[in-house]
Coordinates of C-alpha atoms and ligand atoms in Angstrom, one line a residue:
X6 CA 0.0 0.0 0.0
X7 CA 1.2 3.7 -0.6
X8 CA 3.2 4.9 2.1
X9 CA 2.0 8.5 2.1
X10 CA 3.9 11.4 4.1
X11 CA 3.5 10.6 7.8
X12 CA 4.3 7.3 8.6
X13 CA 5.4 7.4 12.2
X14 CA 3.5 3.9 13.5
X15 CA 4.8 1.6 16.2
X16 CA 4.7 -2.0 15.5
X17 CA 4.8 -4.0 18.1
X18 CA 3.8 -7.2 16.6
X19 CA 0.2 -7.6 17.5
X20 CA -0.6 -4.9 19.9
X21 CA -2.9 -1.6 18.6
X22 CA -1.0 0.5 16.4
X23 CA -1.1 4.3 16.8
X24 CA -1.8 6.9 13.7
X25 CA -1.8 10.9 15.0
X26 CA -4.0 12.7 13.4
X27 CA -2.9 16.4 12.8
X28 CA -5.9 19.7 13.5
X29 CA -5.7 22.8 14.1
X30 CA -6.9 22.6 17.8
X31 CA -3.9 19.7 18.4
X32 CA -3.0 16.5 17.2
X33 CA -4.8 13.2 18.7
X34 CA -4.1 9.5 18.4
X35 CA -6.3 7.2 16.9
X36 CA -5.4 4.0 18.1
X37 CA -5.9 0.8 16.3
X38 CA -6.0 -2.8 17.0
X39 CA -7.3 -5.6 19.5
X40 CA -7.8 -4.6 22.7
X41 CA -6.8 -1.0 22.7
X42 CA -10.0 -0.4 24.7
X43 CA -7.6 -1.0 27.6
X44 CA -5.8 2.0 26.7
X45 CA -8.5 4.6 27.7
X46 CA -7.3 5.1 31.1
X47 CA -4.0 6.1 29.9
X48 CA -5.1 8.5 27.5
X49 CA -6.8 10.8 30.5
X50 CA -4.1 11.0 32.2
X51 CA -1.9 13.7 33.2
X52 CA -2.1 17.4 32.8
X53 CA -5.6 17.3 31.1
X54 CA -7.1 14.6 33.3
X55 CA -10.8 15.7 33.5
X56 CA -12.8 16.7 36.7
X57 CA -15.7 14.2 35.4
X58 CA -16.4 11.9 32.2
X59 CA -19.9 11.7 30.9
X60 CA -20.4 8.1 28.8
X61 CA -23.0 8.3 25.5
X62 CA -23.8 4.7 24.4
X63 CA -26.4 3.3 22.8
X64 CA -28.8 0.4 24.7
X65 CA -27.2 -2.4 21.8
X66 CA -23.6 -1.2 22.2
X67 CA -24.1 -1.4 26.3
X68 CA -26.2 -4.6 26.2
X69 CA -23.1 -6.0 24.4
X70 CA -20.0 -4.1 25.9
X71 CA -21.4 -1.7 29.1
X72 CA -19.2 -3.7 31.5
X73 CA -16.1 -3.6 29.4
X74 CA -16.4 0.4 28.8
X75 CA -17.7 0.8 32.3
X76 CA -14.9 -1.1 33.7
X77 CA -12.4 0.7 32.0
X78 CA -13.6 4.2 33.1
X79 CA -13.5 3.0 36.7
X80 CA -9.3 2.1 36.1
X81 CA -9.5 6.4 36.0
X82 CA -10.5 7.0 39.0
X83 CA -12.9 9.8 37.4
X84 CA -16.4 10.1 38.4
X85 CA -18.7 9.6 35.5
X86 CA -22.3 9.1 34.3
X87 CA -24.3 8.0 31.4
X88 CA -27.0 8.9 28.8
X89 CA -28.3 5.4 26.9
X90 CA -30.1 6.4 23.7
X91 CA -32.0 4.0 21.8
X92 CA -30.2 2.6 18.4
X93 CA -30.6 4.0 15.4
X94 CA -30.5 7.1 13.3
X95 CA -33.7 8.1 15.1
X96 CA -31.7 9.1 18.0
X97 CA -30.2 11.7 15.8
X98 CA -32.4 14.8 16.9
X99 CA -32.1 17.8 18.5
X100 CA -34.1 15.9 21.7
X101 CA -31.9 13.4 22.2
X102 CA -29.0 15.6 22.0
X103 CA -31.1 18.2 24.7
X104 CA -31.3 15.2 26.6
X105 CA -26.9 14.3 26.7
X106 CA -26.4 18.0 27.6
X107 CA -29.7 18.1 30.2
X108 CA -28.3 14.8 31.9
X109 CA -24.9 15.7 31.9
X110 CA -25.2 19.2 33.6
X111 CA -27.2 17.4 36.3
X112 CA -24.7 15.2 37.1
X113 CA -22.3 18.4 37.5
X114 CA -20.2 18.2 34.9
X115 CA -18.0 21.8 34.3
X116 CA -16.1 23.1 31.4
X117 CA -13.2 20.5 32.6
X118 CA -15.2 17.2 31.5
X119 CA -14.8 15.0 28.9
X120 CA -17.5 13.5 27.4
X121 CA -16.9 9.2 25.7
X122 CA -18.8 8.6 22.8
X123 CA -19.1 4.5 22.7
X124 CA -21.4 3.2 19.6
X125 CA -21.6 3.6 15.9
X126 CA -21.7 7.0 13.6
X127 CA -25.0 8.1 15.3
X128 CA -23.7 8.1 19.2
X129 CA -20.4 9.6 17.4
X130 CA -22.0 12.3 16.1
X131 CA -24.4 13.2 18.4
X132 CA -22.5 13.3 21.1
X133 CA -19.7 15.2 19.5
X134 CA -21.9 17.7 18.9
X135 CA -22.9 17.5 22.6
X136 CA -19.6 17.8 23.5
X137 CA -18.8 21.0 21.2
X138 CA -21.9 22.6 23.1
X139 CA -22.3 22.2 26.5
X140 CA -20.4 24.9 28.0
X141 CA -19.4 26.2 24.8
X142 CA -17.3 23.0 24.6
X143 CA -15.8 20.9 26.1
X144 CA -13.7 17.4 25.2
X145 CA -14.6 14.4 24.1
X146 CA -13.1 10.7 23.0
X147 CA -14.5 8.6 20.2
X148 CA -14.7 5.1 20.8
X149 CA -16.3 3.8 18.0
X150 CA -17.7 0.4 17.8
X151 CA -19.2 -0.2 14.4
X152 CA -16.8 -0.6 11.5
X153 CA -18.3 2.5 9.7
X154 CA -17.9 4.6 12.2
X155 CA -13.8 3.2 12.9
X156 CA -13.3 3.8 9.3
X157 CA -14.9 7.2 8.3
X158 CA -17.0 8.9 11.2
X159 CA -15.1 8.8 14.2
X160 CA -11.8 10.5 12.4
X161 CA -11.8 14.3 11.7
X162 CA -14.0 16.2 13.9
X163 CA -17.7 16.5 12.0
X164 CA -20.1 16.2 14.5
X165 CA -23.9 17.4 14.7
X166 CA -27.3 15.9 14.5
X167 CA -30.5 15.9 11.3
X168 CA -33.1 17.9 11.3
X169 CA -36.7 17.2 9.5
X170 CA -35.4 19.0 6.7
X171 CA -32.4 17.0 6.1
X172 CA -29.3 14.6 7.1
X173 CA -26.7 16.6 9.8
X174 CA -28.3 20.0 8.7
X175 CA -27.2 21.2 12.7
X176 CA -23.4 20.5 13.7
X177 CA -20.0 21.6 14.1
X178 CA -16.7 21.0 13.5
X179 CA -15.0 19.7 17.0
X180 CA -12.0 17.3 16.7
X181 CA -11.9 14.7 19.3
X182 CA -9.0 14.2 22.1
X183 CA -8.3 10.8 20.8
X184 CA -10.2 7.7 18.9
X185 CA -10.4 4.3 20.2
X186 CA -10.9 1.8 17.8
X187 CA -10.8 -1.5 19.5
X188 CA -11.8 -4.4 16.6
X189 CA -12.7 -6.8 19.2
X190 CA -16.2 -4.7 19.7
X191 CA -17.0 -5.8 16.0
X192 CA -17.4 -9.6 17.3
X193 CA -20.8 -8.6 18.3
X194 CA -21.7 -6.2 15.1
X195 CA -24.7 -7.3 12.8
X196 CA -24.0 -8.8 9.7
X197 CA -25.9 -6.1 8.5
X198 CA -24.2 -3.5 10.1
X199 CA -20.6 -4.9 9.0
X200 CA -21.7 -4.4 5.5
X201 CA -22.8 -1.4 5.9
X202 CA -19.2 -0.4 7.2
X203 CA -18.0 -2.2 3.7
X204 CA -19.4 0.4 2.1
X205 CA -17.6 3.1 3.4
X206 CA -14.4 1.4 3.4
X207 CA -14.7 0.8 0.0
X208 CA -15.4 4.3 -1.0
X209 CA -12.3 5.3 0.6
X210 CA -10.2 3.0 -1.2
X211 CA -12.4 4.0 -4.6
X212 CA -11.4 7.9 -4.0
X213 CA -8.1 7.8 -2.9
X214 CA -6.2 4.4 -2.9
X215 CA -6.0 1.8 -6.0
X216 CA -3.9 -1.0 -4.0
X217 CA -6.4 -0.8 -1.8
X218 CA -9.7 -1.4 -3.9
X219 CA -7.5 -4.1 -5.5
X220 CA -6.8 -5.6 -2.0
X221 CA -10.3 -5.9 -1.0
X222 CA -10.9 -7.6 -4.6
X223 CA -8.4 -9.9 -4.2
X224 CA -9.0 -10.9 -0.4
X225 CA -12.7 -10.1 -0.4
X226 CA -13.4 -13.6 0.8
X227 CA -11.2 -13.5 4.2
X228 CA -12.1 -10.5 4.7
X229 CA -15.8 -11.3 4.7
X230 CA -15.2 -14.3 6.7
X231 CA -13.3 -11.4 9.4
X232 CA -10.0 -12.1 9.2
X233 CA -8.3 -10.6 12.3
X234 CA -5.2 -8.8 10.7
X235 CA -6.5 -8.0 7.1
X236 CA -9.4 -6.3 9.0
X237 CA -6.7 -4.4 11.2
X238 CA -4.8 -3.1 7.8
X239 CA -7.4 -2.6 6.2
X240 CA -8.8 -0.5 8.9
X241 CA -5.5 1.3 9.4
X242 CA -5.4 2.4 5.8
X243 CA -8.7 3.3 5.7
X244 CA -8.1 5.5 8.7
X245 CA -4.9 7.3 7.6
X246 CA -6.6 8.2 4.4
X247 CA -9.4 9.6 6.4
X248 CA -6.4 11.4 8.5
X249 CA -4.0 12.5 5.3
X250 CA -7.1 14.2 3.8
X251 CA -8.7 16.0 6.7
X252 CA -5.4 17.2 7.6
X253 CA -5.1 19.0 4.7
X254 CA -8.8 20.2 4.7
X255 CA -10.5 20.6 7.9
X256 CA -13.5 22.7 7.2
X257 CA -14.4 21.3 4.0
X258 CA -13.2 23.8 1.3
X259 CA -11.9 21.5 -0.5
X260 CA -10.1 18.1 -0.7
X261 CA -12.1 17.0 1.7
X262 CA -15.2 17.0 0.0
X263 CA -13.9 13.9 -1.8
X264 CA -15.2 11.8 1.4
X265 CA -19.0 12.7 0.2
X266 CA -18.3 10.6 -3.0
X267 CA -21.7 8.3 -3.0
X268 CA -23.5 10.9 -0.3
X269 CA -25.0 13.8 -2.9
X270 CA -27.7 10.6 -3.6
X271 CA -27.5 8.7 -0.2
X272 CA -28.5 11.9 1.6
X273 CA -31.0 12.2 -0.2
X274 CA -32.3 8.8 -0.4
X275 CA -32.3 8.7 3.4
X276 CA -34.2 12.2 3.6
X277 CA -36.3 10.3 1.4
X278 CA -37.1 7.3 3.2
X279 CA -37.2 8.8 6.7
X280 CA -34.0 7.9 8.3
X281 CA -33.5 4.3 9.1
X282 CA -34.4 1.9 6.5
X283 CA -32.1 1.7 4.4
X284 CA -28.6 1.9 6.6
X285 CA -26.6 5.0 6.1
X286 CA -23.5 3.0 4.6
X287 CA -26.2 1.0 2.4
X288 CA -27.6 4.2 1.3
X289 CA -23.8 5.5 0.6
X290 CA -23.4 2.3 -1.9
X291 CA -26.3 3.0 -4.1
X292 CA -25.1 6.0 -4.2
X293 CA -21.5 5.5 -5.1
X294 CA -23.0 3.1 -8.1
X295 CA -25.2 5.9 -9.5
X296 CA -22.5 8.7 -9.4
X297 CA -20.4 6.1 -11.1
X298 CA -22.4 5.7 -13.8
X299 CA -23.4 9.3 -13.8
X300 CA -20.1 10.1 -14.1
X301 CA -19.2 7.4 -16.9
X302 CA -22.6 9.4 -18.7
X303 CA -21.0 12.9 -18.5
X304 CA -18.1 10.9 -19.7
X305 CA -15.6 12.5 -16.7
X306 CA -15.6 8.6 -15.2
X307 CA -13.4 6.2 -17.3
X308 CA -15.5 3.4 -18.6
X309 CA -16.1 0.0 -16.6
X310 CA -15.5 2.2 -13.7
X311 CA -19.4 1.4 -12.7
X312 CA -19.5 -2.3 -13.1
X313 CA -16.5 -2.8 -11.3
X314 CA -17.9 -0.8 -8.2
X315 CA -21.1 -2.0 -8.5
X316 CA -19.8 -6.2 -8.5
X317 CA -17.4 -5.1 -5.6
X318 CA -19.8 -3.4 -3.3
X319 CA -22.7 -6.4 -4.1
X320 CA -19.8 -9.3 -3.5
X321 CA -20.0 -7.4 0.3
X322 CA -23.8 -8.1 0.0
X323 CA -24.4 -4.0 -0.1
X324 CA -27.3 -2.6 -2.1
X325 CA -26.6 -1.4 -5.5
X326 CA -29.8 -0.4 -7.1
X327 CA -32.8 2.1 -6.0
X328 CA -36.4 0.8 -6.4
X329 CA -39.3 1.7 -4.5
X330 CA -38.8 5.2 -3.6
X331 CA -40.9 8.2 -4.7
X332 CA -38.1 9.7 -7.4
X333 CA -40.0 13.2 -6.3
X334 CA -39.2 13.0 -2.7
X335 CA -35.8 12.6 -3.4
X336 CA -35.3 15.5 -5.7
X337 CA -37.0 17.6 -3.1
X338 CA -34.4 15.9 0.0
X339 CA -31.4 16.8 -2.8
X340 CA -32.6 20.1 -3.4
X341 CA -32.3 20.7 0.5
X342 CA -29.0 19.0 0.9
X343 CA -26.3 21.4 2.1
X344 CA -23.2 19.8 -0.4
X345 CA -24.0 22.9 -3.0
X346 CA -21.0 25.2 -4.9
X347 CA -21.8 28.1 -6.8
X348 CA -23.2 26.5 -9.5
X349 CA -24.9 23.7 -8.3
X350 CA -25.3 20.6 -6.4
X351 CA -21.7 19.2 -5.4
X352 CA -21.5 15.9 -7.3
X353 CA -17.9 13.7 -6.8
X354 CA -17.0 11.7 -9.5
X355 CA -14.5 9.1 -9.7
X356 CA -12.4 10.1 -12.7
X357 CA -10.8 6.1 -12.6
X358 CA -10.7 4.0 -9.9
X359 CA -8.2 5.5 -6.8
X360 CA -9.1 8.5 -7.8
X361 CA -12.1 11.4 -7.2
X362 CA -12.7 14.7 -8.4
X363 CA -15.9 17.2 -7.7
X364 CA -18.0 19.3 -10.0
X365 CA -20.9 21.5 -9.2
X366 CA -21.7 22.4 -12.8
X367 CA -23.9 19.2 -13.7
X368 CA -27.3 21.1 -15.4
X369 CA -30.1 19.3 -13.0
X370 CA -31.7 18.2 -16.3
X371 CA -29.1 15.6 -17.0
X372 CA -28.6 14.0 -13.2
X373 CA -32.3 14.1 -12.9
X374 CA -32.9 12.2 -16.1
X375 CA -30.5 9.6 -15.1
X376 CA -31.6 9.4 -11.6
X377 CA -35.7 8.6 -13.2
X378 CA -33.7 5.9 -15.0
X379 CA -31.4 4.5 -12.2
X380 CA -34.6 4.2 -10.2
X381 CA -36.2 2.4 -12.9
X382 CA -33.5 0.4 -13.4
X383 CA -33.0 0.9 -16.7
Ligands
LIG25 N1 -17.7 11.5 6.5 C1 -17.1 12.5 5.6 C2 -16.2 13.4 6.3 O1 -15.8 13.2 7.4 O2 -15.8 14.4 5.7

């Protein structure tokens, strides 16, 4: 795989492995591997130990994992209390995030608290966003315990909630103080839920990383059967991609808009739908096949591009076509959907395979007209 520029990693055979994430409010360590759970303790130590740690979970993620979380925020001596939400993107609300700050002033925490966010992208998110408010901030540590989240959400800061009107309308930018990702949580992770985390895996090796998408090809079948250390490079990769390109655009202004290849059509489809039935990461696939073949249309994506994307992402068992959904509902969610330039609706495009670009000058006529088709499945 491509080395890239900052390769400073400790390998100590089979314990987590370490990749620092540079941001303008500090660098923090996302650490990687088996077990590295264990390593919480350590990482609120010293001069910023908090005065109190407030834990956001969801009921699924605690049913499975409370004691192991619970026990490790015992080994730091710091008080700490809890707000359980139920699963699901449902949770995703201003309420629920009323609820986080509500429950966590009441159980005194100050400007010096840190808040854990233990679950998948929802509890991520939402609690980030917590985090960046109560008291005009304060800090936070992802522990992420869906593969989606490990891979994409947890890593560089976007936090925030949906609104009626559309997917993570209300948010902010607030970078954590470290990531967890411990790869034994996955044991317990739907199937469902695993794919869904394919999905995004696989976009970032379609944007950004050939060897990659040719990995996943070539070992797709370990993989899917969960092999330990493919899963922990592949994980790594994905994660210092995520960390190369959000260090070199934050806020968005930019590069980083790359990561949103496959979301111009999943926001909307999950707008759509009312959040929740189709999975975000499902919704990101059939979106990733349609700006692929958008894309070959306009003739910016090189041919075959599609059909290799579209047989990859099925072979994880990921949804690659769009039936059943009112084409008119999601042309109102897209024309709501914040990813806009100048000209237009932000589209990325893969140009080949490894590699994205992003246009905003697509005339509606000619994505709408393919969309009508795509639904049809013509
Ligand atoms: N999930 C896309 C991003 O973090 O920019």
């Amino acid at each position: 795989m491509p080395s890239g520029k900052r390769k400073k990693v400790k390998n100590r055979g089979g314990e987590p492995r370490t990749v620092r994430v540079r941001s303008t409010g500090g660098n923090y360590p996302a650490v990687i591997g088996s077990g590295s759970l264990s390593r919480l303790p350590l990482l609120l130590k010293g001069k910023r130990r908090p005065s109190r740690l407030h834990l956001v979970s969801d009921r699924n993620v605690l049913r499975h994992h409370g004691e192991a979380i619970r026990k490790q925020l015992r080994r730091t001596g710091i008080p700490f209390s809890e707000t359980v939400l139920a699963p699901g993107e449902g949770s995703k609300t201003m309420e629920q995030m009323q609820r986080i700050l509500r429950s966590a002033v009441r159980s005194g925490c100050d400007r010096n608290s840190c808040m854990i966010a233990f679950g998948g992208g929802v509890v991520g998110d939402i609690t980030g966003y917590a985090a960046a408010s109560l008291l005009r901030g304060v800090e936070f540590i992802q522990v992420p315990a869906s593969l989606l989240a490990m891979v994409d959400a947890s890593v560089g800061g976007k936090t925030g909630v949906n609104i009626p009107e559309g997917k993570n309308l209300a948010g902010a930018f607030h970078q954590p103080r470290a990531v967890i990702m411990d790869l034994d949580l996955l044991g317990t992770l739907p199937a469902r839920q695993a794919r869904a985390g394919w999905a995004e895996i696989i976009k970032t090796a379609a944007i950004r990383d050939l060897r990659l998408l040719s990995l996943i090809e070539r070992e797709r079948e370990a993989l899917l059967a969960g092999s330990p250390p493919l899963l922990a490079k592949v994980v790594e990769r994905c994660v210092r991609i995520k960390a190369e390109v959000v260090e070199e655009d934050e806020r968005e202004s930019g590069l980083r808009m790359i990561l949103n290849f496959g979301h111009t059509l999943a926001h909307g489809i999950e707008a759509a739908q009312g959040y929740g039935r189709l999975l975000h990461g499902e919704a990101v696939a059939v979106g990733m096949v349609f700006a692929a073949r958008l894309g070959e249309r306009l003739g910016v994506t090189r041919e075959a591009t599609a059909d290799r994307l579209e047989a990859l992402l099925a072979a994880f068992g990921l949804p690659v076509h769009l039936s059943k959904l009112s084409c008119s509902r999601i042309l109102t969610a897209m024309g709501r959907d914040k990813k806009r330039g100048p000209r237009g609706l932000r589209w990325v495009f893969l140009s080949r395979p490894g590699e994205a670009l992003v246009r905003d000058d697509v005339k509606p006529a000619a994505w709408q007209a393919e969309l009508k088709k795509f639904i049809q499945g013509k």
